[in-house]
Amino acid sequence: MTEDANDVKAELGRLRDQVRHHDNLYYVKGEPEISDYEYDQLYRRLRELEEKHPELVTPDSPTQRVGGAPAEGFAKVGHEPPMLSLDNTYSEDEVREWDVRVRKGLDGDDVAYVCEAKIDGVAVALEYRDGVLVRGSTRGDGFTGDGITANLRTIHDVPLRLDEPPPGRLEVRGEAYMTREDLAELNRRRERDGKALFANPRNATAGTLKLLDPREVAQRPLRAWLYYVITEEADIPTQDEALEHLARWGFRVNPNRRRCANLDEVFKFHRDVEAERGDLPYNIDGIVLKVDRLAAHEKLGTTAKAPRWAIAYKFKAERATTKVESIEWSVGRAGTITPVANLEPVLLAGTTVKRAGLFNPERVAELDVRAGDTVNVEKAGDIIPYVVEVEYQLRPKGSKPTPVPRKCPACGTPLTKEEGVAGLFCRNWDCPVQARGRLELWGSRGAMDIEGLGEKVAAVLYDKLGVRDPGDLYSLEPGKLAALEGFGELSEKNLLAAVEGSKGRGLTRVLFGLGIPNVGFETATLAARHFGSVDRLTAAEEEELEAVKGVGEVVARSVVEFFRRPQVREIINELKRAGVKLEEERAAEPTGPWAGLTFVVTGTLPAMSREEAHRTVEARGGKATDSVSSKTSFLVAGKKPSSKLARAEKLGVKVVDAAAFEKMLKDTEPPA
Ligand code: IVH
């Protein structure tokens, strides 16, 4: 090795140590010693140096947290011993019964318990060889999970390399989770981008760990607590000491734990933790009692599903009882009519709840909930309050069933039901609530990002200045807004400048901002890249849309119907006249032997996953999509094909089996 290379190696080593040190202070200890800026400088220097010397990148370098290319599905990982679940109970009596069984199983030996907070997250396993993280996995069915090493590497609480000399072979298990605040922020981002929201931190964690692209995982703030050690190379006699070892090796160990000498202490811990529950930034759903002595674990053994040496003593869901003052029907931006119960304010899991969701008219009928009823409310996923049940015995005399509206509460248009979906809809394009909602969406950050155009201003523009749709925004006359109460010249000037500044955002944001039903940011991006201009998109038939990868039948129909509306055509014309950019760079036309051919794969192929098949097609310049249309060139039918096969046959699309497809891959000539 040359002198230079040695210098580089040494600097890389120093930088990695520094970054690791500050990561640990920041993520594990919560006591950073340098500013974010200084940290970023260190990190950037490390990354730049590694980019210049890729041969010197080590798997435990802090830069490897961000992950490389998307993974190919997940490899299976076997768990030995299996990752069992826990028996659980909500009652003190059952904990006493369990304690009796434990003592019996241990022939009356002295028993102490380690009690830990039960984190409401997703179980994960981490394997280390000589102190370096080599593999991480999910629980799966307990015996086999998914290898998600790259995803787990993105979690800063997961050490890539351990501090104190650890055993050569070590496995550590624990819980990945997300804080409530991080979930709220993630959901705000998703809402802005038109994506479905996560119901609770656990779902968000599970959904994130399953992502195929670790770079995306790195964008989402997951965390982890570790609580379980497997190794044959260290003498660890108790769970208490196992936790201490974990902390020393550099893992995050939950501070909400206590060694309890008897059940009274256990019950006190349960009460203490429950009282603190709402103040913790993450969700816990109970405590876990574990026999402290690990030799006793061996002796007690496990059932098929759970260890006999541990039990979860769960908290009852937080629930509050209050009265329904009224039931209101609100109108969403897309015309969905949603019932909401206005409540006498009540304290629930740390916040005052005044409204609770009733989901849809079907649910109102099913619960038969009425104004004046006493109801129990819970928080769904500990966030959104909803009515769980009605205390019918407390119903006041003479109360009347809640009428389901026939007309839109905002505009009076008769409401419609739609086949196959619960709920009621107002399909009046000019419904003021929907129109205001569309203006607000247009101004939102994921759309045209017009600073100042939020809910309130959208309402003022609609009510006072006759702005009916995004097109009208671009012909606002100066002086009009400034003259209104609460506004002035400056705020008008700023808003007009922001509107002007939004003209160049491009087609993706325009499509997202128009609020096309079923079209979120992702679909908007796909459509914009595929068609390149609004004119091409509005001229497209359903089939052409379906040929876009990621666009299904429902979305395709929705887009076509949307652009058929005369009102939408008029908006597009107004936008054009105003000089709003309605184009986007089209994805480069693919080249290769299969350019111009479209493939759909259905069923399973023996040699490759569907993802791989798609990539193989694309690598040859072909297009791989999910739905069959008359433009599909080939349907590749593997084992157990879906209804796509019948559709292909009906449309006269050429069908090939897996063997024929593989032969096509070997040919150098394009297929006929
Ligand atoms: S011990 C073999 N300790 O709860 C026993 N589990 O409902 C392994 N959990 O699958 C589990 N916090 O994912 C243990 N402090 C804790 C825990 C914990 C959360 C999870 C774990 C388990 C599930 C059972």
XYZ file of C-alpha atoms and ligand atoms in Angstrom:
696
model
C 0.000 0.000 0.000
C 1.334 3.448 -0.819
C 2.008 6.154 1.717
C -1.006 8.091 0.438
C -3.371 5.189 0.771
C -2.261 4.742 4.345
C -2.971 8.383 5.082
C -6.417 8.099 3.577
C -7.140 4.974 5.564
C -6.061 6.675 8.751
C -8.179 9.716 8.065
C -11.167 7.525 7.247
C -10.679 5.714 10.530
C -10.534 8.986 12.453
C -13.583 10.402 10.715
C -15.598 7.253 11.323
C -14.688 7.267 14.995
C -15.693 10.897 15.301
C -18.986 10.415 13.496
C -19.751 7.313 15.563
C -18.933 9.152 18.747
C -21.283 12.020 17.880
C -23.971 9.657 16.617
C -23.873 7.930 19.948
C -24.065 11.214 21.868
C -26.923 12.402 19.721
C -29.018 9.299 19.205
C -28.286 7.112 22.193
C -27.413 9.531 24.964
C -29.439 12.465 23.714
C -26.577 14.818 24.661
C -24.962 16.183 21.506
C -21.685 18.021 21.925
C -21.398 19.659 18.529
C -23.801 21.579 16.323
C -25.672 19.896 13.481
C -23.578 21.974 11.146
C -20.288 20.704 12.517
C -21.615 17.179 12.411
C -22.687 17.577 8.799
C -19.189 18.788 7.893
C -17.596 15.709 9.443
C -20.078 13.422 7.788
C -19.692 15.049 4.410
C -15.907 14.799 4.547
C -16.240 11.100 5.363
C -18.659 10.496 2.532
C -16.546 12.392 0.019
C -13.450 10.502 0.970
C -15.269 7.201 0.671
C -16.663 8.177 -2.705
C -13.121 8.790 -3.882
C -11.918 5.497 -2.423
C -14.815 3.079 -2.674
C -12.442 0.186 -2.030
C -11.922 1.509 1.499
C -15.619 1.596 2.457
C -16.270 -0.779 5.355
C -19.684 -2.282 6.174
C -19.627 -0.674 9.617
C -18.928 2.825 8.335
C -21.599 5.294 9.516
C -22.258 6.188 5.882
C -23.566 2.689 5.274
C -26.674 3.525 7.292
C -28.198 5.198 4.303
C -28.087 2.044 2.274
C -27.304 1.423 -1.325
C -29.452 0.245 -4.166
C -32.949 -1.121 -3.615
C -32.960 -4.657 -2.257
C -34.292 -7.585 -4.219
C -37.196 -8.602 -2.041
C -35.875 -10.021 1.207
C -33.818 -13.092 1.902
C -35.235 -15.438 4.526
C -33.514 -15.631 7.899
C -34.000 -18.546 10.275
C -34.365 -17.834 14.005
C -32.686 -20.091 16.524
C -34.033 -20.034 19.171
C -37.359 -19.026 17.593
C -38.619 -15.495 18.225
C -41.567 -16.351 20.379
C -44.416 -14.115 21.305
C -45.576 -13.527 24.877
C -48.586 -14.729 26.773
C -50.457 -11.754 28.003
C -52.989 -10.703 30.551
C -54.803 -7.621 31.754
C -55.468 -8.847 35.262
C -53.571 -8.931 38.519
C -55.157 -12.268 39.386
C -53.782 -13.898 36.278
C -50.346 -12.513 37.026
C -50.616 -14.147 40.462
C -51.585 -17.451 38.880
C -48.639 -17.210 36.501
C -46.331 -16.503 39.446
C -47.567 -19.637 41.206
C -46.807 -21.715 38.085
C -43.332 -20.204 37.797
C -42.499 -20.962 41.436
C -43.776 -24.498 41.088
C -41.692 -24.992 37.960
C -38.637 -23.864 39.870
C -39.287 -26.133 42.854
C -39.733 -23.235 45.202
C -36.386 -21.585 44.353
C -36.185 -17.911 45.116
C -37.664 -15.886 42.240
C -37.108 -12.254 41.326
C -38.541 -10.563 38.241
C -37.140 -7.967 35.939
C -39.998 -5.805 34.716
C -39.633 -3.780 31.528
C -41.873 -1.430 29.631
C -43.542 -3.277 26.755
C -42.742 -1.222 23.694
C -45.489 -1.125 21.077
C -43.289 -1.608 18.057
C -41.966 -4.341 15.823
C -39.625 -7.100 16.994
C -36.245 -7.286 15.274
C -33.115 -9.424 15.587
C -29.541 -8.215 15.063
C -26.576 -10.497 14.539
C -23.015 -9.418 15.238
C -19.755 -11.143 14.338
C -16.719 -9.864 16.185
C -18.648 -6.761 17.085
C -19.795 -5.873 13.564
C -23.447 -5.944 12.541
C -23.714 -8.595 9.859
C -27.417 -9.288 9.643
C -30.737 -7.956 10.834
C -34.149 -9.493 10.440
C -37.829 -9.305 11.290
C -39.635 -11.809 13.453
C -41.714 -13.175 10.573
C -43.559 -16.242 11.804
C -41.080 -16.627 14.677
C -39.077 -19.321 12.911
C -38.233 -17.478 9.719
C -38.174 -13.754 9.163
C -37.101 -11.341 6.430
C -33.489 -10.252 6.191
C -33.720 -6.480 6.418
C -30.117 -5.674 7.262
C -29.904 -2.604 5.047
C -33.084 -1.174 6.538
C -31.997 -1.771 10.120
C -28.643 -0.172 9.365
C -30.454 3.101 8.792
C -31.586 3.185 12.432
C -29.147 5.198 14.436
C -29.884 3.291 17.632
C -28.618 0.140 15.960
C -24.854 0.138 16.438
C -22.989 -0.953 13.326
C -20.010 -1.772 15.527
C -19.998 -2.462 19.242
C -18.040 -0.560 21.859
C -16.768 -2.881 24.591
C -15.215 -6.114 23.369
C -18.338 -8.187 22.724
C -18.607 -11.942 22.229
C -17.555 -13.106 18.754
C -21.007 -14.425 17.961
C -23.775 -12.361 19.395
C -27.445 -11.917 18.627
C -29.481 -9.152 20.146
C -33.237 -8.783 19.918
C -35.478 -5.879 20.647
C -38.113 -3.578 19.335
C -37.976 -1.056 16.502
C -40.459 1.782 16.944
C -41.352 5.330 15.999
C -42.190 8.173 18.369
C -45.664 9.684 18.170
C -44.225 13.023 17.160
C -42.167 11.507 14.357
C -45.252 9.684 13.158
C -47.228 12.925 13.128
C -44.499 14.596 11.088
C -44.283 11.631 8.730
C -48.054 11.710 8.295
C -47.985 15.444 7.603
C -45.484 14.783 4.856
C -47.578 11.940 3.506
C -50.726 14.029 3.548
C -48.951 16.754 1.644
C -47.804 14.194 -0.907
C -51.252 12.677 -1.194
C -50.253 9.349 0.377
C -52.282 7.197 2.747
C -51.663 8.016 6.410
C -50.404 5.501 8.959
C -52.911 4.737 11.711
C -50.330 4.432 14.467
C -46.601 4.286 15.141
C -46.518 0.490 15.061
C -48.044 0.290 11.582
C -45.697 2.996 10.421
C -42.729 1.053 11.790
C -43.828 -2.224 10.226
C -44.549 -0.521 6.911
C -41.177 1.215 6.951
C -39.154 -1.906 7.739
C -40.793 -3.626 4.776
C -39.708 -0.992 2.261
C -37.443 -2.351 -0.414
C -35.370 0.791 -0.717
C -33.232 1.511 2.355
C -32.799 5.092 1.187
C -36.484 5.565 1.781
C -36.221 3.910 5.182
C -33.458 6.350 6.052
C -35.928 9.204 5.467
C -38.173 7.890 8.204
C -37.136 8.286 11.797
C -37.134 4.790 13.278
C -35.654 4.058 16.676
C -34.954 0.916 18.676
C -34.782 -0.438 22.207
C -32.942 -3.718 22.745
C -33.732 -6.181 25.515
C -32.592 -9.705 24.723
C -29.125 -11.267 24.390
C -28.185 -14.582 22.812
C -24.577 -15.719 23.038
C -22.662 -18.696 24.258
C -19.463 -16.788 24.764
C -20.250 -14.660 27.773
C -21.322 -15.646 31.220
C -24.443 -13.612 31.826
C -26.405 -15.002 34.770
C -29.430 -12.683 34.848
C -31.703 -10.582 32.634
C -30.742 -7.580 34.706
C -27.103 -8.086 33.775
C -28.012 -8.838 30.172
C -29.535 -5.351 29.990
C -26.407 -3.861 31.531
C -24.230 -5.645 29.009
C -26.408 -4.358 26.188
C -25.976 -0.801 27.385
C -22.212 -1.245 27.696
C -21.931 -2.626 24.170
C -23.643 0.532 22.915
C -27.288 -0.524 22.540
C -30.168 1.604 23.709
C -31.814 0.004 26.690
C -35.136 1.307 27.928
C -34.787 3.069 31.285
C -38.316 2.082 32.285
C -37.338 -1.149 33.977
C -37.089 -2.387 37.536
C -35.935 -5.517 39.298
C -38.777 -6.595 41.565
C -38.343 -8.999 44.469
C -42.054 -9.825 44.738
C -45.448 -9.294 43.143
C -46.271 -6.214 45.187
C -43.261 -4.521 43.666
C -44.335 -5.737 40.246
C -47.811 -4.257 40.645
C -46.342 -0.987 41.865
C -44.104 -0.848 38.774
C -47.150 -1.523 36.592
C -48.995 1.391 38.194
C -45.983 3.708 38.022
C -45.342 3.038 34.361
C -49.014 3.332 33.472
C -49.157 6.728 35.163
C -46.185 7.914 33.127
C -47.337 6.364 29.915
C -48.794 9.489 28.338
C -45.593 11.452 29.021
C -43.398 9.032 27.134
C -42.819 10.103 23.538
C -43.501 6.582 22.254
C -46.275 4.056 22.794
C -46.077 1.262 25.311
C -48.929 -1.140 25.902
C -47.973 -2.743 29.194
C -45.055 -4.210 31.060
C -43.206 -7.477 30.555
C -42.304 -9.575 33.597
C -39.277 -11.808 33.134
C -37.763 -14.228 35.598
C -34.410 -12.626 36.353
C -32.206 -15.722 36.561
C -31.449 -17.024 33.069
C -30.789 -20.559 34.328
C -34.429 -20.557 35.376
C -35.429 -19.795 31.777
C -33.838 -23.068 30.709
C -35.590 -24.914 33.444
C -39.033 -23.468 32.722
C -38.736 -23.764 28.954
C -41.337 -22.598 26.476
C -44.655 -23.624 25.048
C -44.994 -23.724 21.275
C -45.866 -20.045 21.254
C -44.360 -18.338 24.268
C -41.771 -18.689 26.993
C -43.019 -19.831 30.397
C -40.554 -17.470 32.089
C -42.156 -14.247 30.864
C -45.596 -12.703 30.637
C -46.938 -9.403 29.350
C -49.135 -7.571 31.826
C -50.901 -5.122 29.562
C -52.599 -1.808 30.243
C -56.243 -1.480 29.491
C -56.790 0.754 26.458
C -57.243 4.325 27.489
C -60.861 5.104 27.218
C -63.075 7.972 28.276
C -66.797 8.322 28.757
C -68.634 11.449 27.690
C -71.801 12.732 26.049
C -72.567 13.374 22.406
C -73.764 16.958 21.990
C -74.527 16.662 18.302
C -73.691 14.709 15.209
C -72.381 16.688 12.333
C -71.770 15.729 8.714
C -68.671 17.222 7.216
C -67.779 17.471 3.547
C -64.301 16.538 2.381
C -62.405 18.039 -0.523
C -63.255 15.060 -2.701
C -66.932 15.189 -1.723
C -66.924 12.442 0.909
C -69.514 13.022 3.623
C -68.158 12.063 7.056
C -70.128 11.929 10.307
C -68.426 13.414 13.353
C -69.657 13.408 16.951
C -69.291 16.685 18.825
C -68.601 15.747 22.432
C -68.681 17.295 25.849
C -64.925 17.877 26.238
C -63.187 15.038 28.020
C -59.575 14.255 28.873
C -58.184 11.195 27.089
C -54.577 9.994 26.933
C -53.155 13.433 27.490
C -55.382 15.581 25.273
C -58.831 17.139 25.545
C -61.133 15.472 23.096
C -64.080 17.429 21.674
C -64.804 15.520 18.513
C -64.714 11.856 17.648
C -64.880 10.107 14.328
C -67.833 7.982 13.286
C -66.255 6.902 9.983
C -69.303 6.689 7.692
C -73.114 6.608 7.660
C -73.075 2.805 7.823
C -71.221 2.994 11.115
C -73.691 5.546 12.513
C -76.542 3.204 11.687
C -74.738 0.184 13.087
C -73.998 1.904 16.401
C -77.332 3.708 16.380
C -75.510 6.617 17.998
C -77.639 9.682 18.762
C -77.295 13.200 20.104
C -77.598 12.984 23.899
C -76.054 9.509 24.076
C -73.333 8.614 26.533
C -70.475 7.070 24.609
C -67.054 5.560 25.208
C -64.245 6.959 23.145
C -60.782 5.572 22.527
C -57.932 6.750 20.435
C -57.349 4.705 17.340
C -53.680 3.811 17.380
C -53.545 6.192 20.329
C -54.048 9.192 18.052
C -57.420 9.800 16.483
C -60.373 9.620 18.854
C -63.353 7.581 17.740
C -66.582 6.348 19.280
C -66.210 2.723 20.392
C -69.601 2.066 21.878
C -72.803 3.612 23.085
C -74.076 3.133 26.624
C -77.619 2.397 25.501
C -78.903 1.996 29.077
C -78.081 5.663 29.696
C -79.913 6.916 26.629
C -82.277 9.783 27.479
C -85.976 9.154 26.893
C -87.409 10.397 23.642
C -84.125 10.485 21.741
C -84.410 10.016 18.000
C -82.247 8.056 15.592
C -79.697 10.166 13.782
C -80.989 10.986 10.325
C -78.615 10.324 7.477
C -78.548 13.395 5.247
C -79.937 13.098 1.746
C -78.481 16.380 0.657
C -75.020 17.855 0.940
C -74.869 19.966 4.113
C -72.762 22.529 2.253
C -74.560 22.917 -1.069
C -77.822 20.987 -0.863
C -77.044 18.670 -3.769
C -78.606 15.207 -3.406
C -75.952 12.796 -2.146
C -75.003 9.645 -3.991
C -73.860 6.195 -2.957
C -71.241 4.439 -4.949
C -70.998 0.809 -5.816
C -68.656 -1.174 -3.667
C -67.632 1.663 -1.339
C -69.043 2.643 2.024
C -70.188 6.208 2.454
C -72.029 9.020 0.785
C -70.721 11.535 -1.677
C -71.556 15.001 -2.915
C -70.766 15.011 -6.612
C -71.390 18.706 -7.186
C -68.197 20.158 -8.636
C -69.267 23.643 -7.540
C -69.922 22.648 -3.911
C -68.298 25.538 -2.008
C -66.617 23.372 0.607
C -65.033 21.214 -2.065
C -64.023 24.224 -4.141
C -62.372 25.889 -1.131
C -60.662 22.603 -0.357
C -59.299 22.389 -3.892
C -57.920 25.925 -3.664
C -56.221 25.030 -0.420
C -54.755 21.870 -1.943
C -53.474 23.852 -4.923
C -51.569 26.154 -2.581
C -50.201 23.357 -0.377
C -46.543 22.487 -0.182
C -46.644 19.249 -2.163
C -48.636 21.017 -4.869
C -47.888 24.567 -6.053
C -46.421 25.642 -2.719
C -48.036 29.076 -2.594
C -46.950 30.622 0.681
C -49.903 32.194 2.461
C -52.585 30.240 0.630
C -53.887 28.059 3.435
C -57.372 27.154 4.610
C -58.319 30.649 5.784
C -57.059 32.574 2.800
C -58.616 30.021 0.433
C -61.966 30.676 2.126
C -61.583 34.462 1.868
C -60.614 34.268 -1.802
C -63.621 32.078 -2.486
C -66.158 33.971 -0.375
C -65.083 37.546 -0.969
C -63.294 37.669 -4.288
C -65.130 35.051 -6.282
C -62.057 32.865 -6.814
C -63.635 29.563 -7.781
C -60.716 27.460 -8.936
C -56.934 27.506 -9.347
C -57.291 29.154 -12.760
C -58.899 32.243 -11.169
C -55.938 32.688 -8.835
C -53.724 33.790 -11.694
C -56.024 36.632 -12.715
C -56.457 38.186 -9.266
C -56.551 41.946 -9.616
C -54.147 43.923 -7.423
C -55.933 46.073 -4.829
C -58.881 43.739 -4.263
C -57.382 41.590 -1.530
C -55.601 44.540 0.090
C -58.976 46.222 0.575
C -60.347 43.376 2.680
C -60.322 43.408 6.446
C -57.398 41.541 7.884
C -55.315 42.053 4.775
C -53.125 44.902 3.651
C -50.944 45.902 0.766
C -48.046 43.883 2.010
C -49.929 40.642 2.476
C -51.507 41.088 -0.921
C -48.170 41.784 -2.523
C -46.702 38.666 -0.916
C -49.569 36.461 -1.975
C -49.555 37.718 -5.556
C -45.815 37.194 -5.720
C -46.218 33.668 -4.370
C -48.932 32.937 -6.933
C -46.699 34.292 -9.685
C -43.774 32.276 -8.360
C -45.780 29.065 -8.536
C -46.137 29.147 -12.306
C -43.028 27.153 -13.023
C -43.555 24.202 -10.668
C -44.245 21.759 -13.470
C -46.753 19.116 -14.396
C -46.375 16.708 -11.461
C -47.346 19.348 -8.941
C -50.117 20.663 -11.170
C -51.614 17.179 -11.434
C -51.311 16.590 -7.719
C -52.706 20.054 -6.962
C -55.789 19.589 -9.113
C -57.042 16.978 -6.651
C -57.885 14.281 -9.166
C -59.657 11.550 -7.187
C -57.336 8.594 -6.459
C -54.274 10.468 -7.680
C -51.623 11.107 -5.041
C -48.190 12.522 -5.541
C -46.710 9.259 -6.734
C -49.275 8.705 -9.447
C -48.998 12.342 -10.469
C -45.259 11.856 -10.889
C -45.716 8.724 -12.988
C -48.312 10.325 -15.217
C -46.324 13.528 -15.671
C -43.161 11.655 -16.622
C -44.995 9.350 -18.950
C -47.076 11.897 -20.827
C -44.859 14.941 -20.497
C -47.638 17.465 -21.070
C -51.149 18.077 -19.893
C -52.390 17.988 -23.473
C -51.074 14.506 -24.028
C -52.554 13.403 -20.755
C -56.000 14.863 -21.390
C -56.057 13.207 -24.803
C -55.166 9.793 -23.334
C -57.663 6.954 -23.243
C -58.029 4.688 -20.252
C -55.925 2.003 -21.866
C -52.990 4.308 -22.408
C -53.108 5.300 -18.773
C -53.241 1.718 -17.649
C -50.102 1.048 -19.623
C -48.246 3.372 -17.253
C -46.529 1.222 -14.677
C -48.141 1.696 -11.303
C -51.452 2.966 -12.686
C -54.385 0.581 -12.356
C -57.868 0.511 -13.735
C -59.503 2.594 -11.020
C -56.965 5.392 -11.253
C -57.034 5.366 -15.036
C -60.821 5.742 -15.104
C -60.678 8.437 -12.476
C -58.165 10.487 -14.478
C -60.066 10.169 -17.734
C -63.360 11.145 -16.110
C -61.717 14.092 -14.393
C -60.289 15.565 -17.559
C -63.561 15.074 -19.384
C -65.254 17.626 -17.159
C -65.835 20.923 -18.936
C -64.922 22.753 -15.719
C -61.536 21.070 -15.653
C -60.926 21.846 -19.310
C -61.693 25.473 -18.548
C -59.251 25.509 -15.632
C -56.545 24.061 -17.863
C -57.197 26.800 -20.419
C -56.995 29.478 -17.758
C -53.730 28.022 -16.487
C -52.331 27.999 -20.011
C -53.324 31.605 -20.594
C -51.657 32.569 -17.329
C -48.423 30.883 -18.409
C -48.428 28.124 -15.816
C -46.004 25.401 -16.844
C -47.983 22.335 -17.827
C -45.115 20.218 -19.043
C -42.504 18.021 -17.500
C -39.378 16.346 -18.812
C -40.544 13.046 -20.194
C -38.727 9.980 -19.105
C -36.159 9.286 -21.810
C -37.413 6.886 -24.445
C -35.836 3.574 -23.625
C -33.455 1.995 -26.077
C -32.552 -1.649 -26.476
C -33.760 -4.684 -28.404
C -37.170 -4.643 -26.737
C -37.873 -0.912 -27.115
C -41.510 -0.392 -27.964
C -42.645 -3.689 -26.440
C -44.820 -3.850 -23.351
C -44.808 -6.828 -20.984
C -47.121 -7.845 -18.194
C -46.104 -10.652 -15.828
C -48.704 -12.647 -13.924
C -48.335 -15.600 -11.564
C -44.997 -16.850 -10.256
C -41.997 -17.597 -12.424
C -39.655 -20.390 -11.367
C -36.390 -18.545 -11.927
C -37.085 -14.978 -10.840
C -39.361 -12.733 -8.851
C -41.792 -10.445 -10.641
C -39.608 -7.475 -9.715
C -36.624 -9.131 -11.356
C -38.630 -9.978 -14.428
C -39.692 -6.327 -14.696
C -36.156 -5.159 -14.362
C -34.960 -7.629 -16.946
C -37.556 -6.360 -19.388
C -36.607 -2.760 -18.711
C -32.912 -3.505 -19.064
C -33.682 -4.564 -22.625
C -35.519 -1.330 -23.294
C -38.990 -2.824 -22.910
C -41.767 -1.584 -20.702
C -43.138 -3.670 -17.834
C -46.582 -2.750 -16.548
C -49.127 -4.225 -14.200
C -52.240 -4.211 -16.277
C -53.155 -5.764 -19.550
C -54.507 -3.640 -22.380
C -54.749 -4.092 -26.107
C -51.360 -2.365 -26.295
C -49.662 -5.074 -24.263
C -47.198 -6.957 -26.470
C -46.735 -10.039 -24.285
C -48.350 -11.488 -21.226
C -45.884 -13.709 -19.381
C -47.951 -16.272 -17.487
C -46.245 -18.107 -14.631
C -47.768 -20.512 -12.151
C -51.200 -19.548 -10.786
C -51.837 -16.620 -13.134
C -54.428 -14.042 -12.140
C -57.436 -12.858 -14.138
C -54.936 -10.947 -16.278
C -54.525 -14.131 -18.292
C -58.212 -14.243 -19.211
C -58.158 -10.548 -20.031
C -55.104 -10.993 -22.266
C -56.777 -13.853 -24.081
C -59.899 -11.811 -24.555
C -57.929 -8.888 -25.973
C -55.878 -11.165 -28.219
C -52.609 -10.340 -26.442
C -49.835 -12.855 -27.096
C -49.345 -15.107 -24.053
C -46.016 -16.809 -23.305
C -45.160 -19.192 -20.485
C -42.111 -18.965 -18.220
C -39.973 -21.221 -20.404
C -40.739 -19.207 -23.538
C -40.004 -15.988 -21.663
C -36.626 -17.307 -20.540
C -35.842 -18.317 -24.079
C -36.702 -14.798 -25.236
C -34.225 -13.475 -22.698
C -31.447 -15.561 -24.196
C -32.187 -14.533 -27.787
C -30.294 -11.598 -29.169
C -32.963 -10.818 -31.738
C -36.038 -8.900 -30.606
C -39.049 -11.198 -30.204
C -41.586 -11.221 -33.005
S -39.504 -10.177 25.613
C -39.052 -14.558 24.185
N -39.532 -7.630 26.286
O -43.921 -7.724 22.665
C -39.590 -13.279 24.718
N -40.827 -8.323 24.432
O -46.408 -9.203 22.563
C -39.332 -12.149 23.853
N -41.989 -6.497 23.304
O -42.810 -10.270 20.509
C -40.104 -10.970 24.188
N -41.273 -4.886 24.604
O -41.883 -7.896 20.159
C -39.988 -8.571 25.446
N -39.433 -5.411 26.953
C -39.885 -6.348 26.118
C -40.744 -6.036 25.051
C -41.200 -7.057 24.224
C -41.999 -5.175 23.551
C -42.726 -7.148 22.205
C -41.963 -8.255 21.513
C -42.847 -9.460 21.645
C -44.178 -8.829 21.840
C -45.160 -9.777 22.470
